[in-house]
Short mmCIF file of C-alpha atoms and ligand atoms in Angstrom, two decimals:
data_model
loop_
_atom_site.label_atom_id
_atom_site.label_comp_id
_atom_site.label_asym_id
_atom_site.label_seq_id
_atom_site.Cartn_x
_atom_site.Cartn_y
_atom_site.Cartn_z
CA MET T 1 16.65 9.43 -15.67
CA ASP T 2 20.30 10.48 -15.49
CA TRP T 3 21.16 8.56 -12.30
CA GLN T 4 24.89 9.25 -12.57
CA ASN T 5 24.31 12.97 -12.69
CA HIS T 6 22.06 12.76 -9.62
CA LEU T 7 24.71 10.82 -7.68
CA ASP T 8 27.46 13.25 -8.68
CA ARG T 9 25.40 16.23 -7.59
CA ILE T 10 24.42 14.63 -4.28
CA ALA T 11 28.07 13.76 -3.52
CA ARG T 12 28.93 17.45 -4.04
CA ASP T 13 25.98 18.70 -2.02
CA VAL T 14 26.60 16.56 1.07
CA ARG T 15 30.29 17.49 1.25
CA PRO T 16 29.73 20.05 4.05
CA LYS T 17 28.25 17.26 6.19
CA LEU T 18 31.24 14.93 5.82
CA GLY T 19 33.45 14.73 8.89
CA ARG T 20 30.46 15.52 11.11
CA GLY T 21 28.85 12.97 13.40
CA GLN T 22 30.52 10.30 15.47
CA VAL T 23 31.89 7.01 14.18
CA ALA T 24 30.78 4.01 16.23
CA THR T 25 33.40 4.30 18.95
CA TYR T 26 32.03 1.41 21.00
CA ILE T 27 33.53 -1.02 18.48
CA ASP T 28 37.30 -0.36 18.47
CA ALA T 29 37.90 -1.50 14.91
CA LEU T 30 35.23 0.91 13.62
CA ALA T 31 36.45 3.85 15.70
CA ARG T 32 39.51 4.12 13.46
CA ILE T 33 37.62 4.71 10.18
CA PRO T 34 37.88 8.37 9.07
CA ASN T 35 34.40 9.88 9.22
CA ASP T 36 34.74 11.92 6.02
CA ARG T 37 34.36 8.95 3.65
CA PHE T 38 31.36 8.98 1.33
CA GLY T 39 30.10 6.54 -1.27
CA MET T 40 26.81 5.86 -2.98
CA ALA T 41 25.46 3.38 -5.52
CA VAL T 42 22.24 2.76 -7.44
CA ARG T 43 21.08 -0.36 -9.21
CA THR T 44 17.90 -0.22 -11.24
CA ILE T 45 15.77 -3.30 -11.83
CA ASP T 46 16.96 -3.22 -15.44
CA GLY T 47 20.40 -4.04 -14.03
CA ALA T 48 21.95 -0.63 -14.72
CA GLU T 49 24.49 0.36 -12.06
CA PHE T 50 25.93 3.69 -11.00
CA THR T 51 28.38 4.70 -8.26
CA VAL T 52 30.02 7.80 -6.90
CA GLY T 53 32.92 8.40 -4.47
CA ASP T 54 33.62 5.33 -2.31
CA GLY T 55 30.65 3.44 -3.76
CA GLU T 56 32.81 0.37 -4.49
CA VAL T 57 34.84 0.44 -1.26
CA PRO T 58 33.97 -2.33 1.23
CA PHE T 59 32.87 -1.21 4.71
CA SER T 60 31.49 -2.94 7.78
CA ILE T 61 27.81 -3.63 7.07
CA GLN T 62 26.93 -4.15 10.76
CA SER T 63 23.16 -4.19 11.24
CA ILE T 64 22.45 -4.28 7.51
CA SER T 65 23.33 -7.98 7.88
CA LYS T 66 20.07 -8.34 9.84
CA LEU T 67 18.19 -7.95 6.59
CA PHE T 68 19.90 -10.94 5.03
CA THR T 69 19.73 -13.23 8.07
CA LEU T 70 16.03 -12.31 8.39
CA THR T 71 15.50 -13.30 4.75
CA MET T 72 17.20 -16.64 5.38
CA ALA T 73 15.25 -17.31 8.59
CA MET T 74 11.91 -16.47 6.92
CA ASN T 75 12.81 -18.86 4.13
CA PHE T 76 13.58 -21.57 6.70
CA ILE T 77 10.71 -21.27 9.17
CA GLY T 78 8.20 -18.84 7.63
CA ASP T 79 5.53 -17.54 9.99
CA ARG T 80 6.77 -19.56 12.95
CA LEU T 81 9.33 -16.79 13.42
CA TRP T 82 6.55 -14.46 14.64
CA LYS T 83 5.95 -16.57 17.73
CA ARG T 84 9.38 -15.49 18.95
CA VAL T 85 9.73 -11.92 17.69
CA GLY T 86 7.35 -9.02 17.06
CA ARG T 87 6.79 -6.68 14.13
CA GLU T 88 6.49 -3.28 15.79
CA PRO T 89 8.97 -0.42 15.85
CA SER T 90 10.83 -0.37 19.14
CA GLY T 91 10.94 3.38 19.76
CA ASN T 92 14.10 2.59 21.71
CA PRO T 93 17.81 2.47 20.90
CA PHE T 94 18.88 -0.61 18.93
CA ASN T 95 20.60 -2.19 21.92
CA SER T 96 18.12 -1.23 24.63
CA LEU T 97 17.61 -3.71 27.48
CA VAL T 98 14.58 -2.35 29.33
CA GLN T 99 11.96 -3.15 26.72
CA LEU T 100 13.12 -6.74 26.39
CA GLU T 101 12.81 -7.29 30.11
CA ARG T 102 9.39 -5.63 30.30
CA GLU T 103 8.08 -7.61 27.34
CA GLU T 104 9.32 -10.91 28.71
CA GLY T 105 11.94 -11.83 26.19
CA ILE T 106 9.98 -11.19 22.97
CA PRO T 107 11.95 -8.59 21.00
CA ARG T 108 9.90 -5.90 19.30
CA ASN T 109 11.15 -6.72 15.81
CA PRO T 110 13.84 -8.70 13.97
CA LEU T 111 15.87 -5.63 12.98
CA ILE T 112 16.95 -4.52 16.46
CA ASN T 113 19.74 -6.39 18.21
CA ALA T 114 17.64 -8.68 20.41
CA GLY T 115 15.39 -9.62 17.48
CA ALA T 116 18.42 -10.30 15.34
CA HIS T 117 19.79 -12.62 18.04
CA VAL T 118 16.58 -14.66 17.79
CA VAL T 119 16.88 -14.74 13.99
CA THR T 120 20.51 -15.81 14.23
CA ASP T 121 19.50 -18.49 16.73
CA CYS T 122 17.06 -19.86 14.09
CA LEU T 123 19.90 -20.05 11.59
CA ALA T 124 22.14 -21.75 14.15
CA ALA T 125 19.37 -24.33 14.64
CA HIS T 126 18.70 -24.89 10.92
CA CYS T 127 22.09 -24.81 9.24
CA ARG T 128 24.82 -27.41 9.66
CA ASN T 129 27.41 -24.67 9.28
CA PRO T 130 25.59 -21.37 9.75
CA GLN T 131 28.67 -19.15 9.46
CA ARG T 132 29.47 -20.68 6.09
CA ASP T 133 25.84 -20.61 4.94
CA ILE T 134 25.32 -16.93 5.79
CA ILE T 135 28.35 -15.80 3.81
CA ARG T 136 27.45 -18.14 0.94
CA PHE T 137 23.95 -16.70 0.75
CA ILE T 138 25.21 -13.12 0.76
CA ARG T 139 27.92 -13.84 -1.82
CA HIS T 140 25.32 -15.49 -3.99
CA ILE T 141 22.74 -12.70 -3.93
CA ALA T 142 25.45 -10.04 -4.30
CA GLY T 143 27.18 -11.99 -7.10
CA ASN T 144 30.56 -11.44 -5.46
CA GLN T 145 32.60 -14.37 -4.15
CA LEU T 146 35.13 -12.04 -2.53
CA ILE T 147 32.72 -10.80 0.17
CA ASP T 148 33.94 -12.01 3.55
CA TYR T 149 33.93 -11.66 7.31
CA ASP T 150 36.40 -9.20 8.80
CA GLY T 151 37.90 -11.18 11.67
CA GLU T 152 39.33 -8.10 13.35
CA VAL T 153 35.95 -6.37 13.49
CA ALA T 154 34.27 -9.55 14.79
CA ALA T 155 36.89 -9.89 17.56
CA SER T 156 36.55 -6.23 18.41
CA GLU T 157 32.76 -6.57 18.70
CA ARG T 158 33.12 -9.55 20.98
CA ALA T 159 35.61 -7.71 23.18
CA THR T 160 33.21 -4.81 23.77
CA GLY T 161 29.86 -6.56 23.23
CA TYR T 162 28.62 -6.14 26.80
CA ARG T 163 25.12 -5.09 25.78
CA ASN T 164 24.76 -7.87 23.25
CA PHE T 165 25.79 -10.38 25.93
CA ALA T 166 23.22 -8.87 28.28
CA LEU T 167 20.45 -9.02 25.65
CA ALA T 168 21.26 -12.59 24.64
CA ASN T 169 21.35 -13.69 28.28
CA PHE T 170 17.94 -12.11 28.83
CA LEU T 171 16.59 -13.95 25.79
CA LYS T 172 18.03 -17.21 27.08
CA SER T 173 16.55 -16.66 30.54
CA PHE T 174 13.11 -16.19 28.95
CA GLY T 175 13.55 -19.37 26.90
CA ASN T 176 13.76 -17.52 23.58
CA LEU T 177 17.17 -18.87 22.49
CA GLU T 178 17.58 -22.53 21.59
CA ASN T 179 21.34 -22.44 21.29
CA ASP T 180 24.02 -21.37 23.75
CA VAL T 181 24.45 -17.63 24.17
CA ASP T 182 28.09 -17.91 23.07
CA LYS T 183 27.28 -19.76 19.89
CA VAL T 184 24.55 -17.29 18.88
CA LEU T 185 26.68 -14.25 19.65
CA ASP T 186 29.72 -15.59 17.86
CA LEU T 187 27.60 -15.94 14.74
CA TYR T 188 25.96 -12.54 15.31
CA PHE T 189 29.31 -10.74 15.76
CA HIS T 190 30.52 -12.36 12.56
CA GLN T 191 27.46 -11.41 10.49
CA CYS T 192 27.85 -7.79 11.65
CA ALA T 193 31.52 -7.90 10.66
CA ILE T 194 30.88 -8.68 6.98
CA SER T 195 32.50 -6.15 4.63
CA MET T 196 30.60 -5.08 1.52
CA SER T 197 30.50 -2.03 -0.71
CA CYS T 198 27.46 0.10 -1.58
CA LEU T 199 27.37 -1.59 -4.97
CA ASP T 200 27.49 -5.09 -3.39
CA LEU T 201 24.58 -4.12 -1.14
CA CYS T 202 22.55 -2.71 -4.03
CA ARG T 203 22.98 -6.00 -5.87
CA ALA T 204 22.26 -8.14 -2.81
CA ALA T 205 19.03 -6.28 -2.00
CA SER T 206 17.81 -6.06 -5.60
CA PHE T 207 15.33 -8.88 -5.13
CA LEU T 208 13.43 -6.64 -2.70
CA ALA T 209 12.88 -4.08 -5.45
CA ASN T 210 11.66 -6.73 -7.85
CA ASN T 211 8.97 -8.79 -6.07
CA GLY T 212 11.48 -11.28 -4.66
CA VAL T 213 13.29 -12.05 -7.93
CA ASP T 214 16.86 -11.02 -8.70
CA PRO T 215 16.28 -8.73 -11.67
CA VAL T 216 19.45 -9.73 -13.50
CA SER T 217 19.70 -13.49 -12.98
CA GLY T 218 15.91 -13.99 -12.84
CA GLU T 219 16.34 -16.23 -9.79
CA ARG T 220 13.58 -16.13 -7.20
CA ILE T 221 15.09 -15.42 -3.78
CA VAL T 222 11.81 -15.16 -1.82
CA PRO T 223 8.10 -15.38 -2.74
CA LYS T 224 6.50 -12.09 -3.76
CA ALA T 225 4.49 -11.72 -0.54
CA ARG T 226 7.65 -12.23 1.53
CA ALA T 227 9.50 -9.50 -0.32
CA ARG T 228 6.63 -7.15 0.47
CA ARG T 229 6.73 -8.11 4.13
CA ILE T 230 10.48 -7.60 4.41
CA ASN T 231 10.08 -4.16 2.83
CA SER T 232 7.36 -3.25 5.32
CA LEU T 233 9.55 -4.36 8.22
CA MET T 234 12.34 -2.17 6.88
CA LEU T 235 9.98 0.79 6.57
CA THR T 236 8.69 0.45 10.14
CA CYS T 237 11.74 -0.96 11.94
CA GLY T 238 14.86 -0.45 9.77
CA LEU T 239 16.30 2.70 11.35
CA TYR T 240 16.01 2.11 15.07
CA ASP T 241 14.19 4.84 16.94
CA ALA T 242 14.65 7.30 14.06
CA VAL T 243 12.47 5.30 11.70
CA GLY T 244 9.61 7.81 11.68
CA ASN T 245 11.89 10.71 10.91
CA PHE T 246 13.53 8.74 8.11
CA ALA T 247 10.14 7.86 6.57
CA PHE T 248 9.22 11.54 6.82
CA ARG T 249 12.43 12.71 5.14
CA VAL T 250 13.06 9.90 2.65
CA GLY T 251 10.00 7.68 2.38
CA LEU T 252 11.69 4.43 1.37
CA PRO T 253 12.07 1.06 3.15
CA ALA T 254 15.67 0.99 4.39
CA LYS T 255 18.10 -0.63 6.80
CA SER T 256 21.01 1.14 8.44
CA GLY T 257 24.09 -0.07 10.30
CA VAL T 258 26.49 1.60 12.72
CA GLY T 259 29.25 1.18 10.14
CA GLY T 260 27.54 4.14 8.41
CA GLY T 261 25.79 2.25 5.61
CA ILE T 262 22.12 2.56 4.65
CA ILE T 263 20.50 0.39 1.98
CA ALA T 264 17.13 1.58 0.68
CA VAL T 265 14.63 -0.06 -1.66
CA TRP T 266 12.29 1.64 -4.13
CA PRO T 267 10.00 -1.27 -5.00
CA GLY T 268 9.47 -1.68 -8.73
CA HIS T 269 12.39 0.61 -9.53
CA LEU T 270 15.78 0.31 -7.83
CA THR T 271 17.99 -0.16 -4.80
CA VAL T 272 20.17 2.68 -3.54
CA CYS T 273 22.92 2.45 -0.94
CA VAL T 274 24.99 5.10 0.78
CA TRP T 275 27.98 4.91 3.10
CA SER T 276 29.39 7.61 5.32
CA PRO T 277 30.69 6.61 8.78
CA GLY T 278 29.77 9.73 10.79
CA LEU T 279 26.59 8.85 12.73
CA ASP T 280 23.81 10.94 14.24
CA LYS T 281 22.67 10.31 17.80
CA SER T 282 20.33 7.48 16.75
CA GLY T 283 23.23 5.59 15.14
CA ASN T 284 22.29 6.36 11.52
CA SER T 285 24.69 7.85 8.99
CA LEU T 286 24.35 11.62 9.10
CA ALA T 287 25.52 12.46 5.58
CA GLY T 288 23.95 9.20 4.34
CA THR T 289 20.48 10.18 5.54
CA ARG T 290 20.86 13.60 3.94
CA ALA T 291 22.05 12.02 0.68
CA LEU T 292 19.01 9.73 0.55
CA GLU T 293 16.71 12.64 1.35
CA LEU T 294 18.13 14.59 -1.61
CA PHE T 295 17.95 11.48 -3.79
CA ALA T 296 14.27 10.90 -2.99
CA ARG T 297 13.33 14.53 -3.42
CA ARG T 298 15.12 15.05 -6.71
CA THR T 299 14.31 11.76 -8.43
CA GLY T 300 10.82 11.13 -7.03
CA ALA T 301 12.07 7.90 -5.44
CA THR T 302 9.54 7.40 -2.67
CA ILE T 303 6.75 4.97 -1.96
CA PHE T 304 4.41 7.78 -0.91
N1 LIG G 1 27.31 -4.94 15.80
C1 LIG G 1 26.52 -3.84 16.24
C2 LIG G 1 25.95 -4.15 17.60
O1 LIG G 1 25.44 -5.20 17.78
C3 LIG G 1 25.44 -3.61 15.25
C4 LIG G 1 24.60 -2.45 15.60
C5 LIG G 1 24.12 -1.72 14.39
O2 LIG G 1 24.71 -1.68 13.32
O3 LIG G 1 23.08 -1.12 14.56
O4 LIG G 1 26.01 -3.37 18.51
#
């Protein structure tokens, strides 16, 4: 397959969509990013890599971080996690409060904000220095020691994180946070504020395309069954309340973030990541979703 040619064509074809959609204005530091940026990368399980446009430019990964903290938490506590968080799509916006209240402090899944707070709480309980351990893990699986937190984005999230404070306080009131709200949220705002490029994300998520093993180093990151479970959570919960539409249009397990990134996994074949900051009304990258739709249609990259 001529992956480079596919990426080049897709970058041309989505051009009319660039500049459309809204950047995430509720986080000041993200509101300043021009919404006409576009990058894409592919990494096959043979280790071949391809990029187009801004595919090597770091951006704010935001909720994509939930994938990596979930992987760490599952490695630490395994199935005990499911006592505290569900595995169903939420059908609600990523930062919705009503469902959490109605369901008595058990978030629907680990890939919406409240679920991610619980996951982050597990890391805070298990790691001596969770902030250091999260970045170490991500640097390791991405093979890039330069990946780091963006302090300005983290501070900006804290300054406007009213809904996250509300969610975490709800969780605490229902007894579903072990640590202090402030400690959990500080860690959460930092994990969201990690900067990575599409290529970094393709490398970091490669183990999910290869039964839990990094295809290049051969290192096992998670057991095979766990990789399958993480992929199914991405498929059913990875794109907020637009997850059904994304499965319909693309048909790959994926995780999006309000920074405009989407990482998708084609098990047994490759990882593909796209970045374009203009978001649709569900908070998913507008041009990015279109790019992945074209990619799946033209290359046959779908699990269905
Ligand atoms: N930091 C963002 C928030 O918690 C992440 C949301 C996202 O990317 O979906 O609101």
